[in-house]
PDB file of C-alpha atoms in Angstrom:
ATOM      1  CA  UNK A   1      31.000 -48.353 -18.008  1.00 65.00           C
ATOM      2  CA  UNK A   2      32.302 -49.490 -21.366  1.00 73.00           C
ATOM      3  CA  UNK A   3      32.135 -48.385 -24.955  1.00 76.00           C
ATOM      4  CA  UNK A   4      29.117 -50.603 -25.660  1.00 84.00           C
ATOM      5  CA  UNK A   5      27.137 -48.791 -22.941  1.00 84.00           C
ATOM      6  CA  UNK A   6      27.880 -45.450 -24.561  1.00 88.00           C
ATOM      7  CA  UNK A   7      26.892 -46.851 -27.948  1.00 90.00           C
ATOM      8  CA  UNK A   8      23.593 -48.130 -26.546  1.00 92.00           C
ATOM      9  CA  UNK A   9      22.826 -44.715 -25.066  1.00 92.00           C
ATOM     10  CA  UNK A  10      23.710 -43.040 -28.348  1.00 92.00           C
ATOM     11  CA  UNK A  11      21.317 -45.366 -30.192  1.00 93.00           C
ATOM     12  CA  UNK A  12      18.553 -44.624 -27.697  1.00 92.00           C
ATOM     13  CA  UNK A  13      18.917 -40.869 -28.169  1.00 92.00           C
ATOM     14  CA  UNK A  14      18.955 -41.326 -31.939  1.00 91.00           C
ATOM     15  CA  UNK A  15      15.636 -43.190 -31.717  1.00 90.00           C
ATOM     16  CA  UNK A  16      14.197 -40.205 -29.858  1.00 90.00           C
ATOM     17  CA  UNK A  17      15.079 -38.171 -32.925  1.00 87.00           C
ATOM     18  CA  UNK A  18      13.868 -40.527 -35.654  1.00 86.00           C
ATOM     19  CA  UNK A  19      11.113 -42.656 -34.084  1.00 85.00           C
ATOM     20  CA  UNK A  20       9.553 -40.067 -31.812  1.00 83.00           C
ATOM     21  CA  UNK A  21       5.954 -41.143 -32.475  1.00 80.00           C
ATOM     22  CA  UNK A  22       6.606 -44.784 -31.584  1.00 83.00           C
ATOM     23  CA  UNK A  23       8.018 -44.352 -28.076  1.00 85.00           C
ATOM     24  CA  UNK A  24       4.701 -43.737 -26.252  1.00 80.00           C
ATOM     25  CA  UNK A  25       4.958 -45.129 -22.692  1.00 83.00           C
ATOM     26  CA  UNK A  26       8.736 -45.611 -22.993  1.00 90.00           C
ATOM     27  CA  UNK A  27       9.399 -41.974 -22.160  1.00 93.00           C
ATOM     28  CA  UNK A  28       9.796 -42.551 -18.448  1.00 93.00           C
ATOM     29  CA  UNK A  29      12.684 -44.980 -19.022  1.00 94.00           C
ATOM     30  CA  UNK A  30      14.294 -42.760 -21.644  1.00 94.00           C
ATOM     31  CA  UNK A  31      14.118 -39.669 -19.463  1.00 96.00           C
ATOM     32  CA  UNK A  32      15.549 -41.606 -16.538  1.00 96.00           C
ATOM     33  CA  UNK A  33      18.544 -42.535 -18.715  1.00 94.00           C
ATOM     34  CA  UNK A  34      18.995 -38.871 -19.624  1.00 95.00           C
ATOM     35  CA  UNK A  35      18.829 -37.920 -15.952  1.00 96.00           C
ATOM     36  CA  UNK A  36      21.531 -40.451 -15.091  1.00 92.00           C
ATOM     37  CA  UNK A  37      23.649 -39.259 -17.998  1.00 92.00           C
ATOM     38  CA  UNK A  38      23.515 -35.702 -16.702  1.00 93.00           C
ATOM     39  CA  UNK A  39      24.432 -36.941 -13.226  1.00 91.00           C
ATOM     40  CA  UNK A  40      27.452 -38.849 -14.547  1.00 88.00           C
ATOM     41  CA  UNK A  41      28.744 -35.909 -16.539  1.00 88.00           C
ATOM     42  CA  UNK A  42      28.241 -33.396 -13.727  1.00 85.00           C
ATOM     43  CA  UNK A  43      29.609 -35.623 -10.945  1.00 79.00           C
ATOM     44  CA  UNK A  44      33.326 -36.455 -11.364  1.00 67.00           C
ATOM     45  CA  UNK A  45      33.296 -38.733  -8.315  1.00 66.00           C
ATOM     46  CA  UNK A  46      30.516 -40.865  -9.790  1.00 63.00           C
ATOM     47  CA  UNK A  47      32.266 -40.973 -13.161  1.00 60.00           C
ATOM     48  CA  UNK A  48      35.456 -42.241 -11.529  1.00 59.00           C
ATOM     49  CA  UNK A  49      33.515 -44.938  -9.670  1.00 62.00           C
ATOM     50  CA  UNK A  50      31.727 -46.452 -12.660  1.00 62.00           C
ATOM     51  CA  UNK A  51      34.891 -46.395 -14.764  1.00 58.00           C
ATOM     52  CA  UNK A  52      37.010 -48.149 -12.178  1.00 57.00           C
ATOM     53  CA  UNK A  53      39.329 -50.651 -13.812  1.00 53.00           C
ATOM     54  CA  UNK A  54      39.493 -48.923 -17.185  1.00 57.00           C
ATOM     55  CA  UNK A  55      42.774 -47.481 -18.413  1.00 56.00           C
ATOM     56  CA  UNK A  56      43.168 -43.720 -18.622  1.00 59.00           C
ATOM     57  CA  UNK A  57      42.835 -43.552 -22.405  1.00 57.00           C
ATOM     58  CA  UNK A  58      39.589 -45.514 -22.282  1.00 72.00           C
ATOM     59  CA  UNK A  59      38.255 -43.362 -19.434  1.00 73.00           C
ATOM     60  CA  UNK A  60      38.967 -40.137 -21.299  1.00 78.00           C
ATOM     61  CA  UNK A  61      37.340 -41.405 -24.489  1.00 81.00           C
ATOM     62  CA  UNK A  62      34.199 -42.605 -22.717  1.00 81.00           C
ATOM     63  CA  UNK A  63      33.886 -39.413 -20.685  1.00 81.00           C
ATOM     64  CA  UNK A  64      34.235 -37.308 -23.819  1.00 86.00           C
ATOM     65  CA  UNK A  65      31.531 -39.360 -25.540  1.00 88.00           C
ATOM     66  CA  UNK A  66      29.207 -38.952 -22.560  1.00 88.00           C
ATOM     67  CA  UNK A  67      29.736 -35.191 -22.549  1.00 88.00           C
ATOM     68  CA  UNK A  68      28.914 -35.041 -26.243  1.00 91.00           C
ATOM     69  CA  UNK A  69      25.726 -37.058 -25.733  1.00 92.00           C
ATOM     70  CA  UNK A  70      24.645 -34.800 -22.870  1.00 90.00           C
ATOM     71  CA  UNK A  71      24.840 -31.831 -25.228  1.00 92.00           C
ATOM     72  CA  UNK A  72      22.884 -31.489 -28.467  1.00 93.00           C
ATOM     73  CA  UNK A  73      21.537 -35.085 -28.661  1.00 91.00           C
ATOM     74  CA  UNK A  74      19.947 -34.718 -25.235  1.00 94.00           C
ATOM     75  CA  UNK A  75      18.667 -31.211 -25.912  1.00 95.00           C
ATOM     76  CA  UNK A  76      16.972 -32.424 -29.091  1.00 94.00           C
ATOM     77  CA  UNK A  77      14.927 -34.887 -27.034  1.00 94.00           C
ATOM     78  CA  UNK A  78      13.360 -32.000 -25.130  1.00 95.00           C
ATOM     79  CA  UNK A  79      13.023 -29.745 -28.162  1.00 94.00           C
ATOM     80  CA  UNK A  80      11.342 -32.494 -30.170  1.00 92.00           C
ATOM     81  CA  UNK A  81       8.612 -32.965 -27.565  1.00 92.00           C
ATOM     82  CA  UNK A  82       6.879 -30.084 -29.313  1.00 92.00           C
ATOM     83  CA  UNK A  83       6.301 -32.450 -32.251  1.00 91.00           C
ATOM     84  CA  UNK A  84       4.774 -35.239 -30.177  1.00 93.00           C
ATOM     85  CA  UNK A  85       1.106 -36.123 -30.788  1.00 91.00           C
ATOM     86  CA  UNK A  86      -1.375 -35.336 -28.033  1.00 91.00           C
ATOM     87  CA  UNK A  87      -1.352 -38.726 -26.300  1.00 90.00           C
ATOM     88  CA  UNK A  88       2.418 -39.058 -26.415  1.00 92.00           C
ATOM     89  CA  UNK A  89       3.101 -35.579 -25.064  1.00 95.00           C
ATOM     90  CA  UNK A  90       1.051 -36.355 -21.956  1.00 95.00           C
ATOM     91  CA  UNK A  91       3.133 -39.522 -21.509  1.00 94.00           C
ATOM     92  CA  UNK A  92       6.268 -37.423 -21.950  1.00 96.00           C
ATOM     93  CA  UNK A  93       5.278 -34.975 -19.212  1.00 97.00           C
ATOM     94  CA  UNK A  94       4.173 -37.793 -16.920  1.00 96.00           C
ATOM     95  CA  UNK A  95       7.528 -39.511 -17.338  1.00 96.00           C
ATOM     96  CA  UNK A  96       9.514 -36.302 -16.876  1.00 97.00           C
ATOM     97  CA  UNK A  97       7.641 -35.375 -13.694  1.00 98.00           C
ATOM     98  CA  UNK A  98       8.140 -38.897 -12.365  1.00 97.00           C
ATOM     99  CA  UNK A  99      11.898 -38.710 -12.957  1.00 97.00           C
ATOM    100  CA  UNK A 100      12.014 -35.236 -11.419  1.00 98.00           C
ATOM    101  CA  UNK A 101      10.181 -36.484  -8.323  1.00 98.00           C
ATOM    102  CA  UNK A 102      12.854 -39.151  -7.855  1.00 97.00           C
ATOM    103  CA  UNK A 103      15.615 -36.569  -8.279  1.00 98.00           C
ATOM    104  CA  UNK A 104      14.043 -34.401  -5.586  1.00 98.00           C
ATOM    105  CA  UNK A 105      14.211 -37.339  -3.155  1.00 97.00           C
ATOM    106  CA  UNK A 106      17.971 -37.702  -3.578  1.00 95.00           C
ATOM    107  CA  UNK A 107      20.520 -36.321  -1.132  1.00 92.00           C
ATOM    108  CA  UNK A 108      21.364 -33.707  -2.117  1.00 93.00           C
ATOM    109  CA  UNK A 109      18.256 -33.155  -4.200  1.00 96.00           C
ATOM    110  CA  UNK A 110      18.742 -32.648  -7.924  1.00 96.00           C
ATOM    111  CA  UNK A 111      16.750 -30.239 -10.084  1.00 97.00           C
ATOM    112  CA  UNK A 112      17.894 -31.189 -13.592  1.00 97.00           C
ATOM    113  CA  UNK A 113      14.531 -32.659 -14.586  1.00 97.00           C
ATOM    114  CA  UNK A 114      12.593 -29.965 -12.722  1.00 98.00           C
ATOM    115  CA  UNK A 115      14.325 -27.347 -14.848  1.00 97.00           C
ATOM    116  CA  UNK A 116      13.448 -29.372 -17.936  1.00 97.00           C
ATOM    117  CA  UNK A 117       9.822 -29.543 -16.789  1.00 97.00           C
ATOM    118  CA  UNK A 118       9.716 -25.745 -16.774  1.00 97.00           C
ATOM    119  CA  UNK A 119      11.511 -25.525 -20.105  1.00 96.00           C
ATOM    120  CA  UNK A 120       9.291 -27.945 -22.029  1.00 97.00           C
ATOM    121  CA  UNK A 121       6.171 -26.435 -20.454  1.00 96.00           C
ATOM    122  CA  UNK A 122       6.956 -23.212 -22.292  1.00 94.00           C
ATOM    123  CA  UNK A 123       7.460 -25.154 -25.532  1.00 93.00           C
ATOM    124  CA  UNK A 124       4.038 -26.797 -25.288  1.00 95.00           C
ATOM    125  CA  UNK A 125       1.898 -23.983 -23.931  1.00 93.00           C
ATOM    126  CA  UNK A 126       0.595 -23.236 -27.411  1.00 90.00           C
ATOM    127  CA  UNK A 127      -1.138 -26.606 -27.732  1.00 93.00           C
ATOM    128  CA  UNK A 128      -4.918 -26.708 -27.965  1.00 92.00           C
ATOM    129  CA  UNK A 129      -6.581 -26.015 -24.637  1.00 90.00           C
ATOM    130  CA  UNK A 130      -7.904 -29.519 -23.997  1.00 91.00           C
ATOM    131  CA  UNK A 131      -4.456 -31.059 -24.479  1.00 95.00           C
ATOM    132  CA  UNK A 132      -2.837 -28.386 -22.333  1.00 94.00           C
ATOM    133  CA  UNK A 133      -5.425 -29.081 -19.622  1.00 93.00           C
ATOM    134  CA  UNK A 134      -4.319 -32.732 -19.536  1.00 96.00           C
ATOM    135  CA  UNK A 135      -0.672 -31.691 -19.408  1.00 97.00           C
ATOM    136  CA  UNK A 136      -1.374 -29.219 -16.615  1.00 96.00           C
ATOM    137  CA  UNK A 137      -3.155 -31.838 -14.511  1.00 96.00           C
ATOM    138  CA  UNK A 138       0.217 -33.623 -14.402  1.00 97.00           C
ATOM    139  CA  UNK A 139       2.307 -30.481 -13.950  1.00 97.00           C
ATOM    140  CA  UNK A 140       0.178 -28.998 -11.163  1.00 97.00           C
ATOM    141  CA  UNK A 141       0.744 -32.001  -8.891  1.00 97.00           C
ATOM    142  CA  UNK A 142       4.469 -31.868  -9.522  1.00 98.00           C
ATOM    143  CA  UNK A 143       4.761 -28.150  -8.839  1.00 98.00           C
ATOM    144  CA  UNK A 144       2.926 -28.675  -5.557  1.00 98.00           C
ATOM    145  CA  UNK A 145       5.400 -31.442  -4.692  1.00 98.00           C
ATOM    146  CA  UNK A 146       8.415 -29.309  -5.623  1.00 98.00           C
ATOM    147  CA  UNK A 147       6.966 -26.189  -3.993  1.00 97.00           C
ATOM    148  CA  UNK A 148       6.587 -28.135  -0.738  1.00 97.00           C
ATOM    149  CA  UNK A 149      10.183 -29.379  -0.781  1.00 97.00           C
ATOM    150  CA  UNK A 150      12.168 -29.162   2.434  1.00 95.00           C
ATOM    151  CA  UNK A 151      14.994 -27.345   0.674  1.00 96.00           C
ATOM    152  CA  UNK A 152      13.759 -23.757   0.579  1.00 97.00           C
ATOM    153  CA  UNK A 153      15.834 -22.902  -2.470  1.00 97.00           C
ATOM    154  CA  UNK A 154      14.144 -25.664  -4.483  1.00 97.00           C
ATOM    155  CA  UNK A 155      10.710 -24.682  -3.197  1.00 97.00           C
ATOM    156  CA  UNK A 156      11.297 -21.061  -4.154  1.00 97.00           C
ATOM    157  CA  UNK A 157      12.495 -22.059  -7.612  1.00 98.00           C
ATOM    158  CA  UNK A 158       9.374 -24.175  -8.175  1.00 98.00           C
ATOM    159  CA  UNK A 159       7.025 -21.426  -6.982  1.00 98.00           C
ATOM    160  CA  UNK A 160       8.731 -18.734  -9.029  1.00 97.00           C
ATOM    161  CA  UNK A 161       8.626 -20.990 -12.100  1.00 97.00           C
ATOM    162  CA  UNK A 162       4.933 -21.548 -11.452  1.00 97.00           C
ATOM    163  CA  UNK A 163       4.467 -17.772 -11.366  1.00 96.00           C
ATOM    164  CA  UNK A 164       6.232 -17.324 -14.687  1.00 95.00           C
ATOM    165  CA  UNK A 165       4.195 -20.075 -16.330  1.00 95.00           C
ATOM    166  CA  UNK A 166       1.001 -18.589 -14.929  1.00 93.00           C
ATOM    167  CA  UNK A 167       1.801 -15.138 -16.260  1.00 93.00           C
ATOM    168  CA  UNK A 168       2.727 -16.584 -19.636  1.00 93.00           C
ATOM    169  CA  UNK A 169      -0.547 -18.480 -19.816  1.00 92.00           C
ATOM    170  CA  UNK A 170      -2.483 -15.335 -18.893  1.00 90.00           C
ATOM    171  CA  UNK A 171      -1.397 -13.903 -22.234  1.00 89.00           C
ATOM    172  CA  UNK A 172      -3.925 -16.236 -23.858  1.00 88.00           C
ATOM    173  CA  UNK A 173      -7.476 -14.952 -23.830  1.00 86.00           C
ATOM    174  CA  UNK A 174      -9.728 -17.211 -21.775  1.00 87.00           C
ATOM    175  CA  UNK A 175     -12.777 -18.437 -23.651  1.00 82.00           C
ATOM    176  CA  UNK A 176     -16.255 -18.275 -22.163  1.00 79.00           C
ATOM    177  CA  UNK A 177     -17.177 -21.183 -19.865  1.00 79.00           C
ATOM    178  CA  UNK A 178     -13.523 -22.238 -19.490  1.00 82.00           C
ATOM    179  CA  UNK A 179     -11.667 -22.056 -16.173  1.00 89.00           C
ATOM    180  CA  UNK A 180      -8.085 -22.811 -17.176  1.00 92.00           C
ATOM    181  CA  UNK A 181      -6.799 -19.672 -15.451  1.00 94.00           C
ATOM    182  CA  UNK A 182      -8.229 -20.930 -12.195  1.00 94.00           C
ATOM    183  CA  UNK A 183      -6.598 -24.326 -12.780  1.00 95.00           C
ATOM    184  CA  UNK A 184      -3.232 -22.687 -13.468  1.00 95.00           C
ATOM    185  CA  UNK A 185      -3.327 -20.775 -10.169  1.00 96.00           C
ATOM    186  CA  UNK A 186      -4.727 -23.580  -7.987  1.00 97.00           C
ATOM    187  CA  UNK A 187      -1.272 -24.919  -6.990  1.00 97.00           C
ATOM    188  CA  UNK A 188      -0.632 -21.559  -5.313  1.00 98.00           C
ATOM    189  CA  UNK A 189      -3.774 -22.091  -3.228  1.00 98.00           C
ATOM    190  CA  UNK A 190      -2.648 -25.550  -2.109  1.00 98.00           C
ATOM    191  CA  UNK A 191       0.857 -24.321  -1.288  1.00 98.00           C
ATOM    192  CA  UNK A 192      -0.455 -21.291   0.602  1.00 97.00           C
ATOM    193  CA  UNK A 193      -2.775 -23.430   2.705  1.00 96.00           C
ATOM    194  CA  UNK A 194      -0.125 -26.010   3.532  1.00 95.00           C
ATOM    195  CA  UNK A 195       2.864 -23.675   3.790  1.00 89.00           C
ATOM    196  CA  UNK A 196       4.593 -23.735   7.167  1.00 88.00           C
ATOM    197  CA  UNK A 197       7.512 -21.621   6.056  1.00 93.00           C
ATOM    198  CA  UNK A 198       6.912 -17.906   6.532  1.00 95.00           C
ATOM    199  CA  UNK A 199       9.156 -16.838   3.652  1.00 96.00           C
ATOM    200  CA  UNK A 200       7.413 -19.268   1.284  1.00 97.00           C
ATOM    201  CA  UNK A 201       3.992 -17.852   2.184  1.00 97.00           C
ATOM    202  CA  UNK A 202       5.345 -14.355   1.593  1.00 97.00           C
ATOM    203  CA  UNK A 203       6.705 -15.460  -1.767  1.00 97.00           C
ATOM    204  CA  UNK A 204       3.364 -16.957  -2.817  1.00 98.00           C
ATOM    205  CA  UNK A 205       1.559 -13.765  -1.860  1.00 97.00           C
ATOM    206  CA  UNK A 206       4.098 -11.653  -3.750  1.00 97.00           C
ATOM    207  CA  UNK A 207       3.730 -13.899  -6.801  1.00 96.00           C
ATOM    208  CA  UNK A 208      -0.037 -13.459  -6.833  1.00 97.00           C
ATOM    209  CA  UNK A 209       0.257  -9.703  -6.368  1.00 96.00           C
ATOM    210  CA  UNK A 210       2.683  -9.665  -9.298  1.00 95.00           C
ATOM    211  CA  UNK A 211       0.200 -11.581 -11.452  1.00 95.00           C
ATOM    212  CA  UNK A 212      -2.545  -9.085 -10.590  1.00 94.00           C
ATOM    213  CA  UNK A 213      -0.421  -6.041 -11.338  1.00 93.00           C
ATOM    214  CA  UNK A 214       0.867  -7.287 -14.669  1.00 93.00           C
ATOM    215  CA  UNK A 215      -2.167  -9.212 -15.973  1.00 91.00           C
ATOM    216  CA  UNK A 216      -5.145  -7.563 -14.293  1.00 90.00           C
ATOM    217  CA  UNK A 217      -6.897  -6.882 -17.584  1.00 88.00           C
ATOM    218  CA  UNK A 218      -6.662 -10.535 -18.622  1.00 90.00           C
ATOM    219  CA  UNK A 219      -7.799 -12.217 -15.409  1.00 92.00           C
ATOM    220  CA  UNK A 220     -11.177 -13.956 -15.515  1.00 91.00           C
ATOM    221  CA  UNK A 221     -11.644 -17.296 -13.762  1.00 92.00           C
ATOM    222  CA  UNK A 222      -8.248 -16.748 -12.131  1.00 94.00           C
ATOM    223  CA  UNK A 223      -9.883 -14.375  -9.635  1.00 94.00           C
ATOM    224  CA  UNK A 224     -11.322 -17.391  -7.835  1.00 94.00           C
ATOM    225  CA  UNK A 225      -7.922 -18.799  -6.897  1.00 96.00           C
ATOM    226  CA  UNK A 226      -6.602 -15.315  -6.174  1.00 96.00           C
ATOM    227  CA  UNK A 227      -9.333 -14.672  -3.613  1.00 96.00           C
ATOM    228  CA  UNK A 228      -8.794 -18.134  -2.107  1.00 97.00           C
ATOM    229  CA  UNK A 229      -5.153 -17.217  -1.521  1.00 97.00           C
ATOM    230  CA  UNK A 230      -6.105 -13.892   0.042  1.00 97.00           C
ATOM    231  CA  UNK A 231      -8.708 -15.670   2.182  1.00 97.00           C
ATOM    232  CA  UNK A 232      -6.034 -18.040   3.471  1.00 97.00           C
ATOM    233  CA  UNK A 233      -3.723 -15.095   4.139  1.00 97.00           C
ATOM    234  CA  UNK A 234      -6.447 -13.462   6.246  1.00 96.00           C
ATOM    235  CA  UNK A 235      -5.895 -16.143   8.913  1.00 93.00           C
ATOM    236  CA  UNK A 236      -2.103 -16.051   8.769  1.00 94.00           C
ATOM    237  CA  UNK A 237      -0.185 -15.859  12.038  1.00 91.00           C
ATOM    238  CA  UNK A 238       2.105 -13.219  10.585  1.00 93.00           C
ATOM    239  CA  UNK A 239       0.542  -9.774  10.740  1.00 92.00           C
ATOM    240  CA  UNK A 240       2.612  -8.486   7.815  1.00 94.00           C
ATOM    241  CA  UNK A 241       1.106 -11.138   5.527  1.00 95.00           C
ATOM    242  CA  UNK A 242      -2.421 -10.295   6.679  1.00 96.00           C
ATOM    243  CA  UNK A 243      -1.837  -6.590   6.077  1.00 96.00           C
ATOM    244  CA  UNK A 244      -0.273  -7.099   2.661  1.00 96.00           C
ATOM    245  CA  UNK A 245      -3.082  -9.394   1.542  1.00 97.00           C
ATOM    246  CA  UNK A 246      -5.772  -6.985   2.708  1.00 97.00           C
ATOM    247  CA  UNK A 247      -4.139  -4.003   1.013  1.00 97.00           C
ATOM    248  CA  UNK A 248      -4.262  -5.843  -2.285  1.00 96.00           C
ATOM    249  CA  UNK A 249      -7.827  -7.060  -1.787  1.00 96.00           C
ATOM    250  CA  UNK A 250      -8.830  -3.481  -1.056  1.00 96.00           C
ATOM    251  CA  UNK A 251      -7.103  -2.239  -4.202  1.00 95.00           C
ATOM    252  CA  UNK A 252      -8.757  -4.916  -6.351  1.00 94.00           C
ATOM    253  CA  UNK A 253     -12.230  -4.100  -5.034  1.00 92.00           C
ATOM    254  CA  UNK A 254     -11.857  -0.346  -5.385  1.00 92.00           C
ATOM    255  CA  UNK A 255     -10.224  -0.441  -8.818  1.00 91.00           C
ATOM    256  CA  UNK A 256     -11.396  -3.683 -10.453  1.00 89.00           C
ATOM    257  CA  UNK A 257     -14.871  -4.248  -9.021  1.00 87.00           C
ATOM    258  CA  UNK A 258     -16.481  -4.660 -12.438  1.00 84.00           C
ATOM    259  CA  UNK A 259     -14.108  -7.537 -13.221  1.00 83.00           C
ATOM    260  CA  UNK A 260     -14.831  -9.555 -10.088  1.00 83.00           C
ATOM    261  CA  UNK A 261     -18.587  -9.050 -10.009  1.00 74.00           C
ATOM    262  CA  UNK A 262     -19.170 -12.072 -12.245  1.00 73.00           C
ATOM    263  CA  UNK A 263     -18.748 -15.662 -11.116  1.00 69.00           C
ATOM    264  CA  UNK A 264     -16.107 -14.746  -8.523  1.00 86.00           C
ATOM    265  CA  UNK A 265     -18.123 -12.163  -6.619  1.00 84.00           C
ATOM    266  CA  UNK A 266     -18.994 -14.488  -3.741  1.00 85.00           C
ATOM    267  CA  UNK A 267     -15.337 -15.504  -3.439  1.00 91.00           C
ATOM    268  CA  UNK A 268     -14.577 -11.817  -2.992  1.00 91.00           C
ATOM    269  CA  UNK A 269     -17.294 -11.420  -0.353  1.00 88.00           C
ATOM    270  CA  UNK A 270     -16.197 -14.528   1.557  1.00 90.00           C
ATOM    271  CA  UNK A 271     -12.645 -13.201   1.508  1.00 94.00           C
ATOM    272  CA  UNK A 272     -13.759  -9.912   3.062  1.00 93.00           C
ATOM    273  CA  UNK A 273     -15.772 -11.777   5.684  1.00 91.00           C
ATOM    274  CA  UNK A 274     -12.656 -13.713   6.672  1.00 93.00           C
ATOM    275  CA  UNK A 275     -10.741 -10.451   7.106  1.00 95.00           C
ATOM    276  CA  UNK A 276     -13.665  -8.968   9.037  1.00 91.00           C
ATOM    277  CA  UNK A 277     -13.515 -11.912  11.446  1.00 90.00           C
ATOM    278  CA  UNK A 278      -9.809 -11.448  12.146  1.00 88.00           C
ATOM    279  CA  UNK A 279      -9.845 -10.621  15.860  1.00 82.00           C
ATOM    280  CA  UNK A 280      -6.113 -10.009  16.096  1.00 84.00           C
ATOM    281  CA  UNK A 281      -6.197  -7.126  13.606  1.00 87.00           C
ATOM    282  CA  UNK A 282      -9.087  -4.892  14.615  1.00 87.00           C
ATOM    283  CA  UNK A 283      -8.130  -2.147  12.178  1.00 92.00           C
ATOM    284  CA  UNK A 284      -8.253  -4.509   9.224  1.00 94.00           C
ATOM    285  CA  UNK A 285     -11.482  -6.028  10.502  1.00 92.00           C
ATOM    286  CA  UNK A 286     -13.193  -2.630  10.497  1.00 92.00           C
ATOM    287  CA  UNK A 287     -11.829  -1.789   7.049  1.00 94.00           C
ATOM    288  CA  UNK A 288     -13.123  -5.116   5.720  1.00 93.00           C
ATOM    289  CA  UNK A 289     -16.615  -4.342   7.012  1.00 90.00           C
ATOM    290  CA  UNK A 290     -16.422  -0.937   5.332  1.00 91.00           C
ATOM    291  CA  UNK A 291     -15.442  -2.638   2.071  1.00 92.00           C
ATOM    292  CA  UNK A 292     -18.423  -4.965   2.390  1.00 88.00           C
ATOM    293  CA  UNK A 293     -20.644  -1.896   2.565  1.00 86.00           C
ATOM    294  CA  UNK A 294     -18.963  -0.494  -0.534  1.00 88.00           C
ATOM    295  CA  UNK A 295     -19.588  -3.790  -2.325  1.00 85.00           C
ATOM    296  CA  UNK A 296     -23.223  -3.641  -1.260  1.00 79.00           C
ATOM    297  CA  UNK A 297     -23.636  -0.155  -2.719  1.00 81.00           C
ATOM    298  CA  UNK A 298     -21.804  -1.000  -5.930  1.00 81.00           C
ATOM    299  CA  UNK A 299     -23.829  -4.161  -6.344  1.00 76.00           C
ATOM    300  CA  UNK A 300     -27.067  -2.262  -5.814  1.00 73.00           C
ATOM    301  CA  UNK A 301     -26.063   0.081  -8.633  1.00 75.00           C
ATOM    302  CA  UNK A 302     -25.431  -2.835 -10.962  1.00 70.00           C
ATOM    303  CA  UNK A 303     -28.631  -4.637 -10.018  1.00 69.00           C
ATOM    304  CA  UNK A 304     -30.692  -1.565 -10.733  1.00 67.00           C
ATOM    305  CA  UNK A 305     -29.483  -1.819 -14.333  1.00 62.00           C
ATOM    306  CA  UNK A 306     -29.214  -5.582 -14.912  1.00 56.00           C
ATOM    307  CA  UNK A 307     -31.827  -7.879 -13.414  1.00 54.00           C
ATOM    308  CA  UNK A 308     -29.755 -11.057 -13.850  1.00 53.00           C
ATOM    309  CA  UNK A 309     -27.611 -10.067 -10.880  1.00 54.00           C
ATOM    310  CA  UNK A 310     -30.496 -10.464  -8.448  1.00 55.00           C
ATOM    311  CA  UNK A 311     -29.119 -13.830  -7.278  1.00 59.00           C
ATOM    312  CA  UNK A 312     -25.912 -12.063  -6.261  1.00 58.00           C
ATOM    313  CA  UNK A 313     -27.912  -9.722  -4.052  1.00 58.00           C
ATOM    314  CA  UNK A 314     -29.477 -12.622  -2.177  1.00 56.00           C
ATOM    315  CA  UNK A 315     -26.092 -14.319  -1.773  1.00 64.00           C
ATOM    316  CA  UNK A 316     -24.519 -11.095  -0.626  1.00 60.00           C
ATOM    317  CA  UNK A 317     -27.015 -10.451   2.135  1.00 56.00           C
ATOM    318  CA  UNK A 318     -26.867 -14.104   3.179  1.00 60.00           C
ATOM    319  CA  UNK A 319     -23.114 -13.678   3.657  1.00 61.00           C
ATOM    320  CA  UNK A 320     -23.647 -10.518   5.678  1.00 60.00           C
ATOM    321  CA  UNK A 321     -26.061 -12.454   7.867  1.00 50.00           C
ATOM    322  CA  UNK A 322     -23.395 -15.106   8.455  1.00 62.00           C
ATOM    323  CA  UNK A 323     -20.948 -12.371   9.347  1.00 57.00           C
ATOM    324  CA  UNK A 324     -23.366 -11.017  11.929  1.00 46.00           C
ATOM    325  CA  UNK A 325     -23.711 -14.472  13.476  1.00 45.00           C
ATOM    326  CA  UNK A 326     -19.978 -15.045  13.967  1.00 55.00           C
ATOM    327  CA  UNK A 327     -19.076 -11.510  15.048  1.00 53.00           C
TER     328      UNK A 327
END
């Protein structure tokens, strides 16, 4: 590496500061350069290799310049993404996730861009819902990729970051007929269903329980994904996971029944049916059947007051009939 390479990189970062609206689909290349810059600065062995042949004074000067560029100029690139127009910010996230995916393939895997994904997600969470939905469609796939990583430490970091983002998003009131909460929590469902690592499945379950405990009053469409996760846990090979999931389902039904009786009621019923069909945990199976009876009684009370819930009654008894068939 020579002085002209450093100057070119400096010019590129300056363009990110002054011509931010014009970069559009160039973000992937720019973010890849930033990723390589971070790698050079944080890896002395790599720095020595690319500077082979330069005298010591030249090496020191170039290294110092690289360190300076990896500081505030690089940070401004990520901070300024908040000012990107809607189309460009989606390109930015797409490029950043693409670079992060390549970093995760390296040996050892790198998480520089993954950390930046989490960071800039917080910056942009306040965007209008339709733009955030487009951003999240990109982020969700990447969090599933990172959460499935073979390195457990990376997987745990991705899942915990997903939890924090989910809880942050839950602070926004969900508008009628929108299901963004459900979309935010869907990656947990995918990871729970595909998770082969016992500790990762435990972590996912703990994350969801944490979301319920801290944001229970704000959850609307998110209940659907929550019950899907509990339904998956009902078939888990590990008894401790089954027990923990059922305890939380039981608590939700007994304490938050009025919240789940809307569009997610059948998800709740199907979840209980799955627990009731668990032949390896007879105690839980019997408790699940008892909870189904409680749901029946509570639903009857509601239906006696509001006629629009009559369709729920039919669905409920249809589910009970299915339960009788498989038992």
